[in-house]
Amino acid sequence: MNGSNNDRTSLNWLGSLGVLLALIALWWVASNAGWVSRVFLPTPQATFSSLLEGLNLSGSGGNGELLGFTQATVGRMIEGWLLASLFGVLLGAAIGVSPSVRAWVQPTLEFIRPLPASALLPLAISIFGLNPGMVLFVVAFGAMWPVLLATVHGFAAVEPRLAEVARCLQMSRAAYIWKMGLPNAMPDILAGMRLALTIALIVAVVGEMIASQSGLGQAILLAARAFRASDLFAGIVLLGLIGFVSNALLAFAEKRLLRWQQP
């Protein structure tokens, strides 16, 4: 069985790599054959060269600006995600553990949840001004909802007999949450945190564009305005790599934390 699973995993990886290489090949043909003007679609070679120069990895002495922008965006993403995860789990546990509170609060949560975080940027700017704290607030607010709703669902789905056992053992509410509720809700919480990480990256980039804060969002916007297509695509490729690596790391951590569920 393990051998079959390993073969399937290897086949999936090879298929994914094949699709990626096919897309890059199509990109190369489209840009080099002149299907799309290089003003708007640079070649993969030019994009890769701009990426290396921006990260100061070219060996010929790049400007290294992209590295600083990346650090700013990743830092903003992680800080907002950590705040979103903390408040999402705390609020979600407080709401999910009580059926009465869920009945009162759930309609309000469902009303606020669909609001796009980027739509709140003008309000946040009027309250906090154009500063990094404003972007961090919007990132945390936007990324909190998947964690909050997943935590509520996880606690609401706890086996009712566990609550009866907790009452028989005269466990406090805090002890029940820590020893019974949280372990059972952990799969939902981790799934919400993975989704929240993606949202945190998206909102961080949008916030940097709108609020003119240093980061990849601002770098991409400036490159687009100056018609520096290779720098623009280098920033986009870098954002894709950040999203891929962060999701892979969190998926690995999730697998390790939930290995007790595996047969």
CSV table of C-alpha atoms in Angstrom, one decimal:
chain,number,residue,atom,x,y,z
A,1,MET,CA,0.0,0.0,0.0
A,2,ASN,CA,2.8,2.4,0.9
A,3,GLY,CA,4.6,1.6,-2.3
A,4,SER,CA,1.4,2.4,-4.3
A,5,ASN,CA,0.9,5.7,-2.5
A,6,ASN,CA,4.6,6.7,-3.1
A,7,ASP,CA,4.2,5.9,-6.8
A,8,ARG,CA,1.0,7.9,-7.0
A,9,THR,CA,2.7,10.8,-5.3
A,10,SER,CA,5.7,10.7,-7.7
A,11,LEU,CA,3.4,10.5,-10.7
A,12,ASN,CA,1.5,13.6,-9.4
A,13,TRP,CA,4.7,15.5,-8.9
A,14,LEU,CA,5.9,14.6,-12.4
A,15,GLY,CA,2.5,15.7,-13.9
A,16,SER,CA,2.6,19.0,-12.0
A,17,LEU,CA,6.2,19.6,-13.2
A,18,GLY,CA,5.1,18.8,-16.8
A,19,VAL,CA,2.3,21.3,-16.7
A,20,LEU,CA,4.6,24.0,-15.4
A,21,LEU,CA,7.2,23.3,-18.0
A,22,ALA,CA,4.5,23.4,-20.7
A,23,LEU,CA,3.3,26.8,-19.5
A,24,ILE,CA,6.9,28.1,-19.5
A,25,ALA,CA,7.4,26.8,-23.0
A,26,LEU,CA,4.2,28.4,-24.2
A,27,TRP,CA,5.3,31.7,-22.6
A,28,TRP,CA,8.7,31.4,-24.3
A,29,VAL,CA,7.2,30.8,-27.7
A,30,ALA,CA,4.6,33.6,-27.3
A,31,SER,CA,7.2,36.2,-26.3
A,32,ASN,CA,10.0,35.2,-28.7
A,33,ALA,CA,7.7,34.7,-31.7
A,34,GLY,CA,6.2,38.1,-31.2
A,35,TRP,CA,2.6,36.9,-30.5
A,36,VAL,CA,2.5,39.5,-27.8
A,37,SER,CA,4.7,42.7,-27.7
A,38,ARG,CA,7.6,42.4,-25.3
A,39,VAL,CA,6.5,45.7,-23.8
A,40,PHE,CA,3.8,43.7,-22.2
A,41,LEU,CA,5.1,40.1,-22.2
A,42,PRO,CA,8.9,39.8,-21.6
A,43,THR,CA,10.7,36.6,-22.4
A,44,PRO,CA,11.3,34.1,-19.6
A,45,GLN,CA,15.0,34.8,-19.9
A,46,ALA,CA,14.5,38.5,-19.3
A,47,THR,CA,12.2,37.8,-16.3
A,48,PHE,CA,14.7,35.4,-14.8
A,49,SER,CA,17.5,37.9,-15.3
A,50,SER,CA,15.5,40.7,-13.6
A,51,LEU,CA,14.7,38.3,-10.7
A,52,LEU,CA,18.3,37.5,-10.1
A,53,GLU,CA,19.4,41.1,-10.3
A,54,GLY,CA,16.6,42.2,-8.0
A,55,LEU,CA,17.6,39.6,-5.4
A,56,ASN,CA,21.3,40.5,-5.9
A,57,LEU,CA,22.0,36.9,-7.1
A,58,SER,CA,23.2,37.6,-10.6
A,59,GLY,CA,26.9,37.7,-9.7
A,60,SER,CA,27.3,40.8,-11.7
A,61,GLY,CA,26.1,43.1,-9.0
A,62,GLY,CA,22.3,43.8,-9.0
A,63,ASN,CA,20.5,46.5,-7.2
A,64,GLY,CA,19.0,44.1,-4.6
A,65,GLU,CA,15.9,46.2,-4.3
A,66,LEU,CA,13.6,43.3,-4.8
A,67,LEU,CA,15.2,41.5,-1.8
A,68,GLY,CA,14.2,44.4,0.5
A,69,PHE,CA,10.7,44.5,-1.0
A,70,THR,CA,10.3,40.8,-0.5
A,71,GLN,CA,11.4,41.0,3.1
A,72,ALA,CA,8.9,43.8,3.8
A,73,THR,CA,6.0,41.9,2.2
A,74,VAL,CA,6.8,38.5,3.8
A,75,GLY,CA,7.2,40.2,7.2
A,76,ARG,CA,3.9,42.0,6.8
A,77,MET,CA,2.2,38.8,5.7
A,78,ILE,CA,3.5,36.7,8.6
A,79,GLU,CA,2.8,39.3,11.2
A,80,GLY,CA,-0.8,39.8,9.9
A,81,TRP,CA,-1.3,36.0,9.7
A,82,LEU,CA,0.0,35.4,13.2
A,83,LEU,CA,-2.4,38.1,14.6
A,84,ALA,CA,-5.3,36.7,12.6
A,85,SER,CA,-4.6,33.2,13.8
A,86,LEU,CA,-4.3,34.2,17.4
A,87,PHE,CA,-7.5,36.3,17.5
A,88,GLY,CA,-9.3,33.9,15.2
A,89,VAL,CA,-8.7,30.9,17.5
A,90,LEU,CA,-9.5,32.8,20.7
A,91,LEU,CA,-12.7,34.3,19.4
A,92,GLY,CA,-13.6,31.1,17.5
A,93,ALA,CA,-13.2,29.0,20.7
A,94,ALA,CA,-15.2,31.4,22.8
A,95,ILE,CA,-18.0,31.3,20.2
A,96,GLY,CA,-17.9,27.7,19.2
A,97,VAL,CA,-17.9,26.2,22.7
A,98,SER,CA,-21.3,27.7,23.5
A,99,PRO,CA,-24.4,26.9,21.4
A,100,SER,CA,-26.2,30.0,22.7
A,101,VAL,CA,-23.4,32.3,21.7
A,102,ARG,CA,-23.2,30.6,18.3
A,103,ALA,CA,-26.9,31.2,17.7
A,104,TRP,CA,-26.5,34.9,18.6
A,105,VAL,CA,-23.3,35.7,16.8
A,106,GLN,CA,-23.4,33.4,13.7
A,107,PRO,CA,-25.7,35.7,11.6
A,108,THR,CA,-23.4,38.7,12.3
A,109,LEU,CA,-20.3,36.7,11.4
A,110,GLU,CA,-21.9,35.6,8.1
A,111,PHE,CA,-22.8,39.2,7.3
A,112,ILE,CA,-19.3,40.5,7.9
A,113,ARG,CA,-17.3,37.6,6.5
A,114,PRO,CA,-18.0,38.3,2.7
A,115,LEU,CA,-16.7,41.9,3.0
A,116,PRO,CA,-13.5,42.1,1.0
A,117,ALA,CA,-10.6,43.4,3.2
A,118,SER,CA,-9.4,45.6,0.3
A,119,ALA,CA,-12.8,47.4,0.5
A,120,LEU,CA,-12.0,48.4,4.0
A,121,LEU,CA,-8.7,50.1,3.1
A,122,PRO,CA,-10.2,53.6,2.7
A,123,LEU,CA,-11.8,53.3,6.1
A,124,ALA,CA,-8.6,52.0,7.6
A,125,ILE,CA,-6.7,54.9,6.0
A,126,SER,CA,-9.1,57.4,7.5
A,127,ILE,CA,-8.6,55.9,10.9
A,128,PHE,CA,-5.0,54.9,11.0
A,129,GLY,CA,-3.5,57.1,8.2
A,130,LEU,CA,-1.1,55.9,5.5
A,131,ASN,CA,1.4,53.9,7.6
A,132,PRO,CA,2.5,50.3,8.0
A,133,GLY,CA,0.2,49.8,11.0
A,134,MET,CA,-2.8,50.4,8.8
A,135,VAL,CA,-1.8,47.7,6.3
A,136,LEU,CA,-1.0,45.3,9.1
A,137,PHE,CA,-4.5,45.9,10.5
A,138,VAL,CA,-6.2,45.2,7.2
A,139,VAL,CA,-4.1,42.1,6.6
A,140,ALA,CA,-4.9,40.7,10.0
A,141,PHE,CA,-8.6,41.5,9.6
A,142,GLY,CA,-8.9,39.9,6.2
A,143,ALA,CA,-7.0,36.8,7.2
A,144,MET,CA,-8.8,36.3,10.5
A,145,TRP,CA,-12.1,35.1,9.1
A,146,PRO,CA,-11.1,31.7,7.7
A,147,VAL,CA,-9.4,30.9,11.1
A,148,LEU,CA,-12.4,32.2,13.1
A,149,LEU,CA,-15.1,30.4,11.1
A,150,ALA,CA,-13.0,27.2,10.9
A,151,THR,CA,-12.5,27.3,14.7
A,152,VAL,CA,-16.2,27.8,15.4
A,153,HIS,CA,-17.0,24.9,13.1
A,154,GLY,CA,-14.4,22.7,14.7
A,155,PHE,CA,-15.6,23.3,18.3
A,156,ALA,CA,-19.3,23.0,17.2
A,157,ALA,CA,-18.5,19.6,15.7
A,158,VAL,CA,-17.0,18.1,18.9
A,159,GLU,CA,-18.8,14.9,19.9
A,160,PRO,CA,-21.5,15.8,22.4
A,161,ARG,CA,-20.6,12.8,24.6
A,162,LEU,CA,-17.2,14.5,25.2
A,163,ALA,CA,-19.1,17.5,26.7
A,164,GLU,CA,-21.0,15.0,28.9
A,165,VAL,CA,-17.8,13.4,30.1
A,166,ALA,CA,-16.4,16.8,30.9
A,167,ARG,CA,-19.4,17.7,33.0
A,168,CYS,CA,-19.1,14.3,34.8
A,169,LEU,CA,-15.5,15.0,35.5
A,170,GLN,CA,-16.4,18.6,36.6
A,171,MET,CA,-13.9,20.1,34.2
A,172,SER,CA,-13.7,23.8,34.0
A,173,ARG,CA,-14.6,25.5,30.7
A,174,ALA,CA,-10.9,26.4,30.1
A,175,ALA,CA,-9.9,22.8,30.7
A,176,TYR,CA,-12.6,21.4,28.4
A,177,ILE,CA,-11.4,23.8,25.6
A,178,TRP,CA,-7.8,22.9,26.0
A,179,LYS,CA,-8.1,19.1,26.6
A,180,MET,CA,-11.1,18.2,24.5
A,181,GLY,CA,-12.3,21.0,22.2
A,182,LEU,CA,-8.9,22.2,20.8
A,183,PRO,CA,-7.6,18.7,19.8
A,184,ASN,CA,-10.8,17.9,18.0
A,185,ALA,CA,-11.0,21.3,16.3
A,186,MET,CA,-7.3,21.3,15.3
A,187,PRO,CA,-7.9,19.9,11.7
A,188,ASP,CA,-10.4,22.6,11.0
A,189,ILE,CA,-8.2,25.3,12.6
A,190,LEU,CA,-5.1,24.3,10.5
A,191,ALA,CA,-7.1,24.2,7.3
A,192,GLY,CA,-8.4,27.7,8.1
A,193,MET,CA,-4.8,28.9,8.9
A,194,ARG,CA,-3.6,27.6,5.5
A,195,LEU,CA,-6.3,29.6,3.7
A,196,ALA,CA,-5.6,32.6,5.9
A,197,LEU,CA,-1.9,32.6,4.9
A,198,THR,CA,-2.9,33.0,1.2
A,199,ILE,CA,-5.3,35.8,2.0
A,200,ALA,CA,-2.7,37.5,4.1
A,201,LEU,CA,-0.3,37.6,1.2
A,202,ILE,CA,-3.0,38.9,-1.2
A,203,VAL,CA,-4.2,41.6,1.2
A,204,ALA,CA,-0.6,42.7,2.0
A,205,VAL,CA,0.2,43.2,-1.7
A,206,VAL,CA,-3.0,45.1,-2.3
A,207,GLY,CA,-2.4,47.2,0.8
A,208,GLU,CA,1.1,48.1,-0.4
A,209,MET,CA,-0.3,49.2,-3.8
A,210,ILE,CA,-3.0,51.4,-2.4
A,211,ALA,CA,-1.2,52.8,0.6
A,212,SER,CA,2.2,53.2,-1.1
A,213,GLN,CA,4.0,51.1,1.5
A,214,SER,CA,7.3,49.5,0.7
A,215,GLY,CA,6.9,45.9,-0.6
A,216,LEU,CA,6.4,43.8,-3.6
A,217,GLY,CA,3.0,45.3,-4.2
A,218,GLN,CA,4.5,48.8,-4.6
A,219,ALA,CA,7.4,47.4,-6.7
A,220,ILE,CA,5.0,45.7,-9.1
A,221,LEU,CA,2.8,48.8,-9.4
A,222,LEU,CA,5.8,51.0,-10.1
A,223,ALA,CA,7.2,48.6,-12.7
A,224,ALA,CA,3.8,48.5,-14.4
A,225,ARG,CA,3.7,52.3,-14.6
A,226,ALA,CA,7.2,52.5,-16.0
A,227,PHE,CA,6.5,49.7,-18.6
A,228,ARG,CA,9.3,47.6,-17.1
A,229,ALA,CA,7.7,44.3,-18.0
A,230,SER,CA,10.6,42.1,-16.9
A,231,ASP,CA,10.6,43.6,-13.4
A,232,LEU,CA,6.8,43.3,-13.3
A,233,PHE,CA,6.9,39.6,-14.1
A,234,ALA,CA,9.8,39.1,-11.8
A,235,GLY,CA,7.7,40.4,-8.9
A,236,ILE,CA,4.7,38.2,-9.9
A,237,VAL,CA,6.9,35.1,-10.2
A,238,LEU,CA,8.4,35.9,-6.7
A,239,LEU,CA,4.9,36.3,-5.2
A,240,GLY,CA,4.0,32.9,-6.7
A,241,LEU,CA,7.1,31.4,-5.1
A,242,ILE,CA,6.3,32.9,-1.7
A,243,GLY,CA,2.8,31.6,-1.8
A,244,PHE,CA,4.0,28.1,-2.9
A,245,VAL,CA,6.7,27.8,-0.3
A,246,SER,CA,4.6,29.2,2.6
A,247,ASN,CA,1.8,26.8,1.7
A,248,ALA,CA,4.1,23.8,1.4
A,249,LEU,CA,5.7,24.6,4.8
A,250,LEU,CA,2.3,24.9,6.5
A,251,ALA,CA,1.1,21.7,4.8
A,252,PHE,CA,4.2,19.9,6.2
A,253,ALA,CA,3.6,21.3,9.7
A,254,GLU,CA,-0.1,20.3,9.5
A,255,LYS,CA,0.9,16.8,8.5
A,256,ARG,CA,3.2,16.6,11.5
A,257,LEU,CA,0.8,18.0,14.0
A,258,LEU,CA,-2.1,15.8,12.8
A,259,ARG,CA,-0.1,12.5,12.4
A,260,TRP,CA,-2.0,11.1,15.4
A,261,GLN,CA,-5.0,11.0,13.1
A,262,GLN,CA,-3.3,8.8,10.5
A,263,PRO,CA,-3.9,5.0,10.8
